[in-house]
PDB file of C-alpha atoms and ligand atoms in Angstrom:
ATOM      1  CA  UNK A   1       0.000   0.000   0.000  1.00 89.00           C
ATOM      2  CA  UNK A   2       1.199   3.486  -0.875  1.00 96.00           C
ATOM      3  CA  UNK A   3       0.432   6.361   1.462  1.00 97.00           C
ATOM      4  CA  UNK A   4      -0.638   9.812   0.282  1.00 98.00           C
ATOM      5  CA  UNK A   5       1.625  12.283   2.091  1.00 98.00           C
ATOM      6  CA  UNK A   6      -0.102  15.410   0.802  1.00 97.00           C
ATOM      7  CA  UNK A   7      -2.841  16.438  -1.586  1.00 97.00           C
ATOM      8  CA  UNK A   8      -3.864  19.895  -2.707  1.00 97.00           C
ATOM      9  CA  UNK A   9      -5.848  21.581  -5.451  1.00 97.00           C
ATOM     10  CA  UNK A  10      -3.595  23.867  -7.500  1.00 97.00           C
ATOM     11  CA  UNK A  11      -6.098  25.022 -10.169  1.00 97.00           C
ATOM     12  CA  UNK A  12      -9.767  24.299 -10.942  1.00 96.00           C
ATOM     13  CA  UNK A  13     -10.050  20.475 -11.072  1.00 96.00           C
ATOM     14  CA  UNK A  14      -6.245  20.075 -10.994  1.00 97.00           C
ATOM     15  CA  UNK A  15      -4.577  18.309  -8.070  1.00 97.00           C
ATOM     16  CA  UNK A  16      -1.018  17.869  -6.848  1.00 97.00           C
ATOM     17  CA  UNK A  17      -0.369  14.759  -4.778  1.00 98.00           C
ATOM     18  CA  UNK A  18       2.748  13.367  -3.057  1.00 98.00           C
ATOM     19  CA  UNK A  19       2.818   9.579  -2.700  1.00 98.00           C
ATOM     20  CA  UNK A  20       5.257   7.615  -0.563  1.00 98.00           C
ATOM     21  CA  UNK A  21       7.088   5.330  -3.020  1.00 97.00           C
ATOM     22  CA  UNK A  22      10.881   5.322  -2.373  1.00 97.00           C
ATOM     23  CA  UNK A  23      11.527   2.462  -4.833  1.00 96.00           C
ATOM     24  CA  UNK A  24      10.043   4.580  -7.653  1.00 97.00           C
ATOM     25  CA  UNK A  25      11.983   7.688  -6.579  1.00 97.00           C
ATOM     26  CA  UNK A  26      15.304   5.804  -6.766  1.00 95.00           C
ATOM     27  CA  UNK A  27      14.917   4.978 -10.475  1.00 95.00           C
ATOM     28  CA  UNK A  28      12.659   7.710 -11.896  1.00 96.00           C
ATOM     29  CA  UNK A  29      13.927   9.702 -14.893  1.00 96.00           C
ATOM     30  CA  UNK A  30      12.265  12.640 -16.719  1.00 95.00           C
ATOM     31  CA  UNK A  31       9.475  11.551 -19.069  1.00 94.00           C
ATOM     32  CA  UNK A  32       8.632   8.331 -17.240  1.00 95.00           C
ATOM     33  CA  UNK A  33       5.247   7.489 -15.756  1.00 95.00           C
ATOM     34  CA  UNK A  34       3.640   5.408 -13.031  1.00 95.00           C
ATOM     35  CA  UNK A  35       0.464   3.334 -13.036  1.00 94.00           C
ATOM     36  CA  UNK A  36      -1.745   3.630 -10.012  1.00 95.00           C
ATOM     37  CA  UNK A  37      -4.795   1.791  -8.775  1.00 95.00           C
ATOM     38  CA  UNK A  38      -6.863   3.162  -5.907  1.00 95.00           C
ATOM     39  CA  UNK A  39      -8.182  -0.200  -4.714  1.00 93.00           C
ATOM     40  CA  UNK A  40      -8.437  -3.832  -5.840  1.00 89.00           C
ATOM     41  CA  UNK A  41     -11.472  -3.114  -8.017  1.00 87.00           C
ATOM     42  CA  UNK A  42     -10.177   0.175  -9.418  1.00 88.00           C
ATOM     43  CA  UNK A  43      -8.982   0.777 -12.981  1.00 89.00           C
ATOM     44  CA  UNK A  44      -5.299   1.313 -13.680  1.00 90.00           C
ATOM     45  CA  UNK A  45      -4.385   4.822 -14.751  1.00 90.00           C
ATOM     46  CA  UNK A  46      -1.010   5.985 -16.063  1.00 92.00           C
ATOM     47  CA  UNK A  47       0.258   9.406 -14.917  1.00 93.00           C
ATOM     48  CA  UNK A  48       3.578  11.030 -15.749  1.00 93.00           C
ATOM     49  CA  UNK A  49       5.912  11.691 -12.814  1.00 96.00           C
ATOM     50  CA  UNK A  50       6.080  15.435 -12.184  1.00 97.00           C
ATOM     51  CA  UNK A  51       8.784  15.461  -9.502  1.00 97.00           C
ATOM     52  CA  UNK A  52      10.455  13.333  -6.845  1.00 97.00           C
ATOM     53  CA  UNK A  53      11.773  14.035  -3.354  1.00 97.00           C
ATOM     54  CA  UNK A  54      14.740  11.796  -2.500  1.00 96.00           C
ATOM     55  CA  UNK A  55      14.801  12.774   1.174  1.00 96.00           C
ATOM     56  CA  UNK A  56      11.102  12.093   1.744  1.00 96.00           C
ATOM     57  CA  UNK A  57      10.874   9.156  -0.689  1.00 97.00           C
ATOM     58  CA  UNK A  58       7.849  10.724  -2.361  1.00 98.00           C
ATOM     59  CA  UNK A  59       6.705  10.965  -5.967  1.00 98.00           C
ATOM     60  CA  UNK A  60       4.658  13.992  -7.012  1.00 98.00           C
ATOM     61  CA  UNK A  61       1.893  13.567  -9.565  1.00 97.00           C
ATOM     62  CA  UNK A  62      -0.331  16.308 -10.967  1.00 97.00           C
ATOM     63  CA  UNK A  63      -3.628  15.279 -12.474  1.00 96.00           C
ATOM     64  CA  UNK A  64      -6.833  16.730 -13.813  1.00 95.00           C
ATOM     65  CA  UNK A  65     -10.241  15.442 -12.726  1.00 94.00           C
ATOM     66  CA  UNK A  66     -11.601  14.185 -16.018  1.00 88.00           C
ATOM     67  CA  UNK A  67     -13.056  10.721 -15.420  1.00 85.00           C
ATOM     68  CA  UNK A  68     -14.295   8.427 -12.681  1.00 87.00           C
ATOM     69  CA  UNK A  69     -10.879   7.401 -11.339  1.00 90.00           C
ATOM     70  CA  UNK A  70      -9.330  10.869 -11.303  1.00 93.00           C
ATOM     71  CA  UNK A  71     -12.429  12.177  -9.510  1.00 94.00           C
ATOM     72  CA  UNK A  72     -12.105   9.412  -6.899  1.00 94.00           C
ATOM     73  CA  UNK A  73      -8.402  10.225  -6.563  1.00 96.00           C
ATOM     74  CA  UNK A  74      -9.175  13.907  -5.981  1.00 96.00           C
ATOM     75  CA  UNK A  75     -11.455  12.878  -3.098  1.00 95.00           C
ATOM     76  CA  UNK A  76      -8.648  11.101  -1.231  1.00 96.00           C
ATOM     77  CA  UNK A  77      -6.766  12.868   1.551  1.00 95.00           C
ATOM     78  CA  UNK A  78      -3.393  12.948   3.274  1.00 96.00           C
ATOM     79  CA  UNK A  79      -2.923   9.648   5.137  1.00 97.00           C
ATOM     80  CA  UNK A  80      -5.108   7.607   2.748  1.00 97.00           C
ATOM     81  CA  UNK A  81      -3.571   4.714   0.817  1.00 97.00           C
ATOM     82  CA  UNK A  82      -3.409   3.611  -2.823  1.00 97.00           C
ATOM     83  CA  UNK A  83      -3.421  -0.104  -3.602  1.00 96.00           C
ATOM     84  CA  UNK A  84      -0.835   0.035  -6.426  1.00 95.00           C
ATOM     85  CA  UNK A  85       1.745   2.573  -7.522  1.00 96.00           C
ATOM     86  CA  UNK A  86       3.926   0.928 -10.133  1.00 95.00           C
ATOM     87  CA  UNK A  87       6.900   2.486 -11.902  1.00 92.00           C
ATOM     88  CA  UNK A  88       8.907   4.108 -13.248  1.00 96.00           C
ATOM     89  CA  UNK A  89       7.621   2.959 -16.661  1.00 95.00           C
ATOM     90  CA  UNK A  90       8.200   4.025 -20.254  1.00 94.00           C
ATOM     91  CA  UNK A  91      11.294   5.353 -21.966  1.00 95.00           C
ATOM     92  CA  UNK A  92      12.983   8.371 -20.369  1.00 96.00           C
ATOM     93  CA  UNK A  93      13.254  11.662 -22.282  1.00 95.00           C
ATOM     94  CA  UNK A  94      16.333  12.154 -24.452  1.00 95.00           C
ATOM     95  CA  UNK A  95      18.431  14.590 -22.435  1.00 97.00           C
ATOM     96  CA  UNK A  96      21.594  15.987 -23.974  1.00 97.00           C
ATOM     97  CA  UNK A  97      23.092  19.294 -24.952  1.00 97.00           C
ATOM     98  CA  UNK A  98      21.108  20.489 -27.969  1.00 98.00           C
ATOM     99  CA  UNK A  99      21.688  24.248 -27.595  1.00 97.00           C
ATOM    100  CA  UNK A 100      18.649  26.527 -27.611  1.00 98.00           C
ATOM    101  CA  UNK A 101      15.583  24.553 -26.548  1.00 98.00           C
ATOM    102  CA  UNK A 102      11.975  25.769 -26.403  1.00 98.00           C
ATOM    103  CA  UNK A 103       9.739  23.880 -23.942  1.00 98.00           C
ATOM    104  CA  UNK A 104       6.038  24.385 -24.673  1.00 98.00           C
ATOM    105  CA  UNK A 105       3.641  23.384 -21.882  1.00 98.00           C
ATOM    106  CA  UNK A 106      -0.106  23.492 -22.492  1.00 97.00           C
ATOM    107  CA  UNK A 107      -2.390  23.445 -19.430  1.00 96.00           C
ATOM    108  CA  UNK A 108      -1.800  20.343 -17.308  1.00 96.00           C
ATOM    109  CA  UNK A 109       0.943  19.297 -19.760  1.00 96.00           C
ATOM    110  CA  UNK A 110       3.142  21.830 -17.935  1.00 97.00           C
ATOM    111  CA  UNK A 111       3.399  19.321 -15.073  1.00 97.00           C
ATOM    112  CA  UNK A 112       5.002  16.851 -17.481  1.00 95.00           C
ATOM    113  CA  UNK A 113       7.338  19.298 -19.150  1.00 96.00           C
ATOM    114  CA  UNK A 114       8.799  20.547 -15.855  1.00 97.00           C
ATOM    115  CA  UNK A 115      11.198  17.611 -15.148  1.00 97.00           C
ATOM    116  CA  UNK A 116      12.311  17.685 -18.766  1.00 97.00           C
ATOM    117  CA  UNK A 117      12.973  21.451 -18.780  1.00 98.00           C
ATOM    118  CA  UNK A 118      14.920  21.042 -15.533  1.00 97.00           C
ATOM    119  CA  UNK A 119      17.061  18.180 -16.894  1.00 97.00           C
ATOM    120  CA  UNK A 120      17.668  19.986 -20.215  1.00 98.00           C
ATOM    121  CA  UNK A 121      18.858  23.081 -18.345  1.00 98.00           C
ATOM    122  CA  UNK A 122      21.140  20.980 -16.123  1.00 97.00           C
ATOM    123  CA  UNK A 123      22.586  19.450 -19.319  1.00 98.00           C
ATOM    124  CA  UNK A 124      23.713  22.928 -20.380  1.00 98.00           C
ATOM    125  CA  UNK A 125      20.916  23.968 -22.754  1.00 98.00           C
ATOM    126  CA  UNK A 126      19.415  27.445 -22.928  1.00 98.00           C
ATOM    127  CA  UNK A 127      15.832  26.706 -21.962  1.00 98.00           C
ATOM    128  CA  UNK A 128      13.046  28.996 -23.152  1.00 98.00           C
ATOM    129  CA  UNK A 129       9.655  28.001 -21.790  1.00 98.00           C
ATOM    130  CA  UNK A 130       6.247  28.916 -23.177  1.00 98.00           C
ATOM    131  CA  UNK A 131       3.281  28.085 -20.954  1.00 98.00           C
ATOM    132  CA  UNK A 132      -0.311  28.312 -22.154  1.00 98.00           C
ATOM    133  CA  UNK A 133      -3.516  28.232 -20.114  1.00 98.00           C
ATOM    134  CA  UNK A 134      -7.162  28.959 -20.803  1.00 97.00           C
ATOM    135  CA  UNK A 135      -7.086  31.788 -18.254  1.00 97.00           C
ATOM    136  CA  UNK A 136      -5.005  32.920 -15.254  1.00 97.00           C
ATOM    137  CA  UNK A 137      -6.716  30.566 -12.795  1.00 97.00           C
ATOM    138  CA  UNK A 138      -5.735  27.531 -14.921  1.00 97.00           C
ATOM    139  CA  UNK A 139      -2.037  28.432 -15.083  1.00 98.00           C
ATOM    140  CA  UNK A 140       0.082  26.048 -12.994  1.00 97.00           C
ATOM    141  CA  UNK A 141       3.726  25.897 -11.873  1.00 97.00           C
ATOM    142  CA  UNK A 142       4.750  29.379 -13.042  1.00 98.00           C
ATOM    143  CA  UNK A 143       7.341  29.797 -10.270  1.00 97.00           C
ATOM    144  CA  UNK A 144       8.870  26.322 -10.683  1.00 97.00           C
ATOM    145  CA  UNK A 145       9.109  26.767 -14.442  1.00 98.00           C
ATOM    146  CA  UNK A 146      10.722  30.177 -13.941  1.00 98.00           C
ATOM    147  CA  UNK A 147      13.425  28.517 -11.843  1.00 98.00           C
ATOM    148  CA  UNK A 148      14.404  26.070 -14.600  1.00 98.00           C
ATOM    149  CA  UNK A 149      14.065  28.446 -17.564  1.00 98.00           C
ATOM    150  CA  UNK A 150      16.344  31.129 -18.972  1.00 98.00           C
ATOM    151  CA  UNK A 151      13.300  32.852 -20.452  1.00 98.00           C
ATOM    152  CA  UNK A 152       9.632  32.296 -19.645  1.00 98.00           C
ATOM    153  CA  UNK A 153       6.609  33.371 -21.712  1.00 98.00           C
ATOM    154  CA  UNK A 154       3.010  32.959 -20.645  1.00 98.00           C
ATOM    155  CA  UNK A 155      -0.104  33.025 -22.793  1.00 98.00           C
ATOM    156  CA  UNK A 156      -3.757  32.808 -21.826  1.00 98.00           C
ATOM    157  CA  UNK A 157      -6.542  32.204 -24.329  1.00 97.00           C
ATOM    158  CA  UNK A 158      -8.621  35.058 -22.840  1.00 97.00           C
ATOM    159  CA  UNK A 159      -5.753  37.466 -22.122  1.00 97.00           C
ATOM    160  CA  UNK A 160      -6.361  37.417 -18.342  1.00 97.00           C
ATOM    161  CA  UNK A 161      -2.595  36.934 -17.741  1.00 97.00           C
ATOM    162  CA  UNK A 162       0.528  37.170 -19.891  1.00 97.00           C
ATOM    163  CA  UNK A 163      -0.001  37.443 -23.642  1.00 97.00           C
ATOM    164  CA  UNK A 164      -3.462  36.896 -25.133  1.00 97.00           C
ATOM    165  CA  UNK A 165      -3.577  33.908 -27.511  1.00 97.00           C
ATOM    166  CA  UNK A 166      -2.215  30.404 -27.899  1.00 98.00           C
ATOM    167  CA  UNK A 167       1.314  29.093 -27.273  1.00 98.00           C
ATOM    168  CA  UNK A 168       1.871  28.746 -31.017  1.00 98.00           C
ATOM    169  CA  UNK A 169       1.836  32.561 -31.404  1.00 97.00           C
ATOM    170  CA  UNK A 170       4.851  33.034 -29.101  1.00 98.00           C
ATOM    171  CA  UNK A 171       6.578  29.957 -30.521  1.00 98.00           C
ATOM    172  CA  UNK A 172       6.372  31.397 -34.046  1.00 98.00           C
ATOM    173  CA  UNK A 173       7.969  34.635 -32.856  1.00 98.00           C
ATOM    174  CA  UNK A 174      10.790  32.704 -31.175  1.00 98.00           C
ATOM    175  CA  UNK A 175      11.375  30.638 -34.324  1.00 98.00           C
ATOM    176  CA  UNK A 176      11.428  33.806 -36.453  1.00 97.00           C
ATOM    177  CA  UNK A 177      13.810  35.593 -34.074  1.00 95.00           C
ATOM    178  CA  UNK A 178      16.658  33.157 -33.523  1.00 93.00           C
ATOM    179  CA  UNK A 179      17.893  29.637 -34.222  1.00 94.00           C
ATOM    180  CA  UNK A 180      16.093  26.979 -32.192  1.00 98.00           C
ATOM    181  CA  UNK A 181      17.706  23.529 -31.901  1.00 98.00           C
ATOM    182  CA  UNK A 182      14.862  21.591 -30.275  1.00 98.00           C
ATOM    183  CA  UNK A 183      11.218  22.093 -29.344  1.00 98.00           C
ATOM    184  CA  UNK A 184       9.553  19.934 -26.688  1.00 98.00           C
ATOM    185  CA  UNK A 185       5.762  20.277 -26.664  1.00 98.00           C
ATOM    186  CA  UNK A 186       3.547  18.654 -24.034  1.00 97.00           C
ATOM    187  CA  UNK A 187      -0.144  19.396 -23.670  1.00 95.00           C
ATOM    188  CA  UNK A 188      -3.467  18.725 -25.400  1.00 94.00           C
ATOM    189  CA  UNK A 189      -3.236  16.719 -28.637  1.00 93.00           C
ATOM    190  CA  UNK A 190      -4.380  19.664 -30.853  1.00 95.00           C
ATOM    191  CA  UNK A 191      -1.635  21.836 -29.324  1.00 96.00           C
ATOM    192  CA  UNK A 192       1.061  19.229 -30.034  1.00 97.00           C
ATOM    193  CA  UNK A 193      -0.284  18.809 -33.564  1.00 97.00           C
ATOM    194  CA  UNK A 194      -0.155  22.539 -34.375  1.00 98.00           C
ATOM    195  CA  UNK A 195       3.248  22.975 -32.713  1.00 98.00           C
ATOM    196  CA  UNK A 196       4.593  20.111 -34.850  1.00 98.00           C
ATOM    197  CA  UNK A 197       3.061  21.587 -38.022  1.00 98.00           C
ATOM    198  CA  UNK A 198       4.701  24.925 -37.264  1.00 98.00           C
ATOM    199  CA  UNK A 199       8.159  23.588 -36.424  1.00 98.00           C
ATOM    200  CA  UNK A 200       8.129  21.390 -39.525  1.00 97.00           C
ATOM    201  CA  UNK A 201       8.070  24.588 -41.615  1.00 97.00           C
ATOM    202  CA  UNK A 202      11.234  25.688 -39.824  1.00 97.00           C
ATOM    203  CA  UNK A 203      12.883  22.263 -39.881  1.00 97.00           C
ATOM    204  CA  UNK A 204      13.260  22.205 -36.090  1.00 98.00           C
ATOM    205  CA  UNK A 205      13.304  18.810 -34.343  1.00 98.00           C
ATOM    206  CA  UNK A 206      10.226  18.474 -32.128  1.00 98.00           C
ATOM    207  CA  UNK A 207       9.412  16.041 -29.352  1.00 98.00           C
ATOM    208  CA  UNK A 208       5.830  15.443 -28.144  1.00 97.00           C
ATOM    209  CA  UNK A 209       4.428  13.274 -25.340  1.00 95.00           C
ATOM    210  CA  UNK A 210       1.559  11.005 -26.354  1.00 93.00           C
ATOM    211  CA  UNK A 211       0.617  10.169 -22.779  1.00 87.00           C
ATOM    212  CA  UNK A 212      -3.099  11.123 -23.263  1.00 82.00           C
ATOM    213  CA  UNK A 213      -3.714   8.098 -25.486  1.00 86.00           C
ATOM    214  CA  UNK A 214      -2.574   5.527 -22.927  1.00 88.00           C
ATOM    215  CA  UNK A 215      -5.260   3.445 -21.218  1.00 85.00           C
ATOM    216  CA  UNK A 216      -3.817   0.822 -18.862  1.00 81.00           C
ATOM    217  CA  UNK A 217      -0.156   1.503 -19.648  1.00 83.00           C
ATOM    218  CA  UNK A 218       0.814  -2.175 -19.492  1.00 81.00           C
ATOM    219  CA  UNK A 219       1.670  -2.896 -23.132  1.00 83.00           C
ATOM    220  CA  UNK A 220      -1.163  -5.443 -23.282  1.00 83.00           C
ATOM    221  CA  UNK A 221      -4.427  -3.660 -24.146  1.00 84.00           C
ATOM    222  CA  UNK A 222      -3.155  -2.326 -27.488  1.00 85.00           C
ATOM    223  CA  UNK A 223      -5.078   0.933 -27.073  1.00 85.00           C
ATOM    224  CA  UNK A 224      -2.030   3.153 -27.349  1.00 87.00           C
ATOM    225  CA  UNK A 225      -0.983   1.951 -30.798  1.00 89.00           C
ATOM    226  CA  UNK A 226       0.192   4.873 -32.959  1.00 90.00           C
ATOM    227  CA  UNK A 227       1.794   5.267 -36.353  1.00 91.00           C
ATOM    228  CA  UNK A 228       5.176   6.946 -36.137  1.00 93.00           C
ATOM    229  CA  UNK A 229       6.419   7.411 -39.705  1.00 93.00           C
ATOM    230  CA  UNK A 230       6.232   3.977 -41.324  1.00 90.00           C
ATOM    231  CA  UNK A 231       6.240   2.121 -38.019  1.00 92.00           C
ATOM    232  CA  UNK A 232       3.577   1.111 -35.522  1.00 92.00           C
ATOM    233  CA  UNK A 233       4.515   1.838 -31.922  1.00 93.00           C
ATOM    234  CA  UNK A 234       3.002   1.362 -28.497  1.00 92.00           C
ATOM    235  CA  UNK A 235       3.077   4.632 -26.554  1.00 92.00           C
ATOM    236  CA  UNK A 236       3.379   2.966 -23.134  1.00 91.00           C
ATOM    237  CA  UNK A 237       6.311   0.758 -24.133  1.00 93.00           C
ATOM    238  CA  UNK A 238       8.138   2.627 -26.932  1.00 94.00           C
ATOM    239  CA  UNK A 239       7.244   6.136 -25.675  1.00 92.00           C
ATOM    240  CA  UNK A 240       5.573   8.177 -24.346  1.00 94.00           C
ATOM    241  CA  UNK A 241       7.778  10.685 -26.240  1.00 96.00           C
ATOM    242  CA  UNK A 242       8.116  10.680 -30.024  1.00 97.00           C
ATOM    243  CA  UNK A 243       9.257  12.832 -32.930  1.00 97.00           C
ATOM    244  CA  UNK A 244       6.283  15.166 -33.491  1.00 97.00           C
ATOM    245  CA  UNK A 245       6.985  15.312 -37.236  1.00 97.00           C
ATOM    246  CA  UNK A 246       6.530  11.540 -37.526  1.00 96.00           C
ATOM    247  CA  UNK A 247       3.270  11.279 -35.543  1.00 95.00           C
ATOM    248  CA  UNK A 248       0.055  10.618 -37.456  1.00 93.00           C
ATOM    249  CA  UNK A 249      -2.047  13.180 -35.546  1.00 92.00           C
ATOM    250  CA  UNK A 250      -5.233  12.439 -37.527  1.00 90.00           C
ATOM    251  CA  UNK A 251      -5.196   8.789 -36.393  1.00 86.00           C
ATOM    252  CA  UNK A 252      -4.191   9.839 -32.881  1.00 87.00           C
ATOM    253  CA  UNK A 253      -7.115  12.262 -32.589  1.00 85.00           C
ATOM    254  CA  UNK A 254      -9.592   9.555 -33.598  1.00 83.00           C
ATOM    255  CA  UNK A 255      -8.071   7.009 -31.218  1.00 75.00           C
ATOM    256  CA  UNK A 256      -7.963   9.525 -28.383  1.00 73.00           C
ATOM    257  CA  UNK A 257     -11.729  10.051 -28.488  1.00 69.00           C
ATOM    258  CA  UNK A 258     -12.589   6.347 -28.868  1.00 61.00           C
ATOM    259  CA  UNK A 259     -13.568   5.703 -25.236  1.00 51.00           C
ATOM    260  CA  UNK A 260     -15.361   9.039 -24.688  1.00 55.00           C
ATOM    261  CA  UNK A 261     -18.802   7.397 -24.477  1.00 52.00           C
ATOM    262  CA  UNK A 262     -17.633   4.656 -22.055  1.00 51.00           C
ATOM    263  CA  UNK A 263     -15.851   7.281 -19.943  1.00 51.00           C
ATOM    264  CA  UNK A 264     -19.036   9.358 -19.803  1.00 55.00           C
ATOM    265  CA  UNK A 265     -21.081   6.344 -18.690  1.00 53.00           C
ATOM    266  CA  UNK A 266     -18.508   5.447 -15.984  1.00 52.00           C
ATOM    267  CA  UNK A 267     -18.504   9.039 -14.750  1.00 50.00           C
ATOM    268  CA  UNK A 268     -22.308   9.183 -14.617  1.00 58.00           C
ATOM    269  CA  UNK A 269     -22.297   5.901 -12.627  1.00 55.00           C
ATOM    270  CA  UNK A 270     -19.726   7.358 -10.251  1.00 52.00           C
ATOM    271  CA  UNK A 271     -21.847  10.485  -9.653  1.00 53.00           C
ATOM    272  CA  UNK A 272     -24.948   8.324  -8.962  1.00 47.00           C
ATOM    273  CA  UNK A 273     -23.044   6.443  -6.247  1.00 48.00           C
ATOM    274  CA  UNK A 274     -21.697   9.551  -4.499  1.00 48.00           C
TER     275      UNK A 274
HETATM  276  P1  LIG B   1      -6.260  23.413 -22.490  1.00 53.33           P
HETATM  277  O1  LIG B   1      -7.242  22.825 -23.416  1.00 53.33           O
HETATM  278  O2  LIG B   1      -6.723  24.418 -21.511  1.00 53.33           O
HETATM  279  O3  LIG B   1      -5.054  24.012 -23.375  1.00 53.33           O
HETATM  280  C1  LIG B   1      -3.890  24.538 -22.766  1.00 53.33           C
HETATM  281  C2  LIG B   1      -3.176  25.410 -23.757  1.00 53.33           C
HETATM  282  O4  LIG B   1      -2.740  24.635 -24.876  1.00 53.33           O
HETATM  283  C3  LIG B   1      -4.010  26.531 -24.341  1.00 53.33           C
HETATM  284  O5  LIG B   1      -4.086  27.621 -23.467  1.00 53.33           O
HETATM  285  C4  LIG B   1      -3.256  26.840 -25.620  1.00 53.33           C
HETATM  286  O6  LIG B   1      -2.196  27.738 -25.423  1.00 53.33           O
HETATM  287  C5  LIG B   1      -2.707  25.474 -26.014  1.00 53.33           C
HETATM  288  N1  LIG B   1      -3.560  24.926 -27.079  1.00 53.33           N
HETATM  289  C6  LIG B   1      -4.711  24.204 -26.932  1.00 53.33           C
HETATM  290  N2  LIG B   1      -5.221  23.904 -28.141  1.00 53.33           N
HETATM  291  C7  LIG B   1      -4.391  24.467 -29.066  1.00 53.33           C
HETATM  292  C8  LIG B   1      -4.375  24.531 -30.483  1.00 53.33           C
HETATM  293  N3  LIG B   1      -5.340  23.968 -31.210  1.00 53.33           N
HETATM  294  N4  LIG B   1      -3.347  25.195 -31.089  1.00 53.33           N
HETATM  295  C9  LIG B   1      -2.373  25.764 -30.363  1.00 53.33           C
HETATM  296  N5  LIG B   1      -2.324  25.744 -29.019  1.00 53.33           N
HETATM  297  C10 LIG B   1      -3.328  25.112 -28.381  1.00 53.33           C
HETATM  298  O7  LIG B   1      -5.495  22.268 -21.715  1.00 53.33           O
HETATM  299  P2  LIG B   1      -5.896  21.615 -20.318  1.00 53.33           P
HETATM  300  O8  LIG B   1      -7.362  21.406 -20.248  1.00 53.33           O
HETATM  301  O9  LIG B   1      -5.218  22.222 -19.161  1.00 53.33           O
HETATM  302  O10 LIG B   1      -5.133  20.245 -20.516  1.00 53.33           O
HETATM  303  C11 LIG B   1      -5.797  19.100 -20.637  1.00 53.33           C
HETATM  304  C12 LIG B   1      -5.248  18.340 -21.824  1.00 53.33           C
HETATM  305  O11 LIG B   1      -3.853  18.138 -21.673  1.00 53.33           O
HETATM  306  C13 LIG B   1      -5.911  17.005 -21.936  1.00 53.33           C
HETATM  307  O12 LIG B   1      -6.293  16.853 -23.279  1.00 53.33           O
HETATM  308  C14 LIG B   1      -4.804  16.054 -21.555  1.00 53.33           C
HETATM  309  O13 LIG B   1      -4.932  14.856 -22.243  1.00 53.33           O
HETATM  310  C15 LIG B   1      -3.571  16.796 -21.969  1.00 53.33           C
HETATM  311  N6  LIG B   1      -2.380  16.368 -21.255  1.00 53.33           N
HETATM  312  C16 LIG B   1      -1.375  15.911 -22.021  1.00 53.33           C
HETATM  313  C17 LIG B   1      -0.237  15.418 -21.422  1.00 53.33           C
HETATM  314  C18 LIG B   1       0.827  14.881 -22.279  1.00 53.33           C
HETATM  315  O14 LIG B   1       1.688  14.167 -21.787  1.00 53.33           O
HETATM  316  N7  LIG B   1       0.839  15.204 -23.557  1.00 53.33           N
HETATM  317  C19 LIG B   1      -0.102  15.416 -20.046  1.00 53.33           C
HETATM  318  C20 LIG B   1      -1.146  15.927 -19.276  1.00 53.33           C
HETATM  319  C21 LIG B   1      -2.297  16.404 -19.899  1.00 53.33           C
HETATM  320 FE1  LIG B   2      -2.481  -0.416 -23.160  1.00 53.33          FE
HETATM  321 FE2  LIG B   2      -0.280   0.793 -24.057  1.00 53.33          FE
HETATM  322  S1  LIG B   2      -1.846   1.632 -22.874  1.00 53.33           S
HETATM  323  S2  LIG B   2      -0.963  -1.212 -24.476  1.00 53.33           S
END
């Protein structure tokens, strides 16, 4: 059993939770994920590791309440236990000295890009971060991202904080201004698609995280199958990070919405039992 050491809401429907799991902390690398299960009957959900605390032996996850399990998770408190907390899983991010790197974090995707931005900076890169949120109240981790970035730009869709507009607007300006060696984009699928389309025009290598398509994260359900160039890959085993220019975003978008009806039914059932 894995104890919850702390749990707090950091934005509307977004939660930050520290879980006691020293064996995960010891081996975790940026880009990797865990699979948790609340109880013996619960579904398995994969979540990317946001941060670790070696001294405390805790793993920090940040998640959005979107379905039945994440809503149940949000209702747990400090001192409660999770049945399973398995990891680290997946391939770690490619961290080396690229030069000038732009890290684009969209909404909750910012939680995933943080460990990567931190590691890229420690590897000697100049890290320029662009964070996008629907409005000021949805912006997360501004201070932490500031600490690991040489430059930080913020956009909100409604203009309530930072620049008005989408992350792609600032990214285009950065690409026009100076040479960029790598773009890492993590956020909603449409954001990663449009970032990849843009950077392709500039010939800039782009990495995206296809975490949202994973279901059980075990390599067995086959749900996370994606076409990367000419090859078929499993996101939970071969990824979650891939070359954005090789991803078939049309197929990904269809696959990503496949279980929407089942998720809605599960959520309705959950509400009825509350
Ligand atoms: P959101 O819909 O509020 O979008 C966040 C920002 O992304 C926007 O403010 C905008 O700047 C940018 N964006 C969105 N659509 C865009 C488009 N079409 N073109 C350019 N930029 C665009 O995000 P949210 O609700 O906070 O995040 C939830 C989404 O993030 C879910 O879809 C979830 O699956 C995904 N997510 C992805 C990962 C990952 O590893 N890729 C991790 C966590 C969450
Ligand atoms: Fe089931 Fe990858 S999520 S096989």
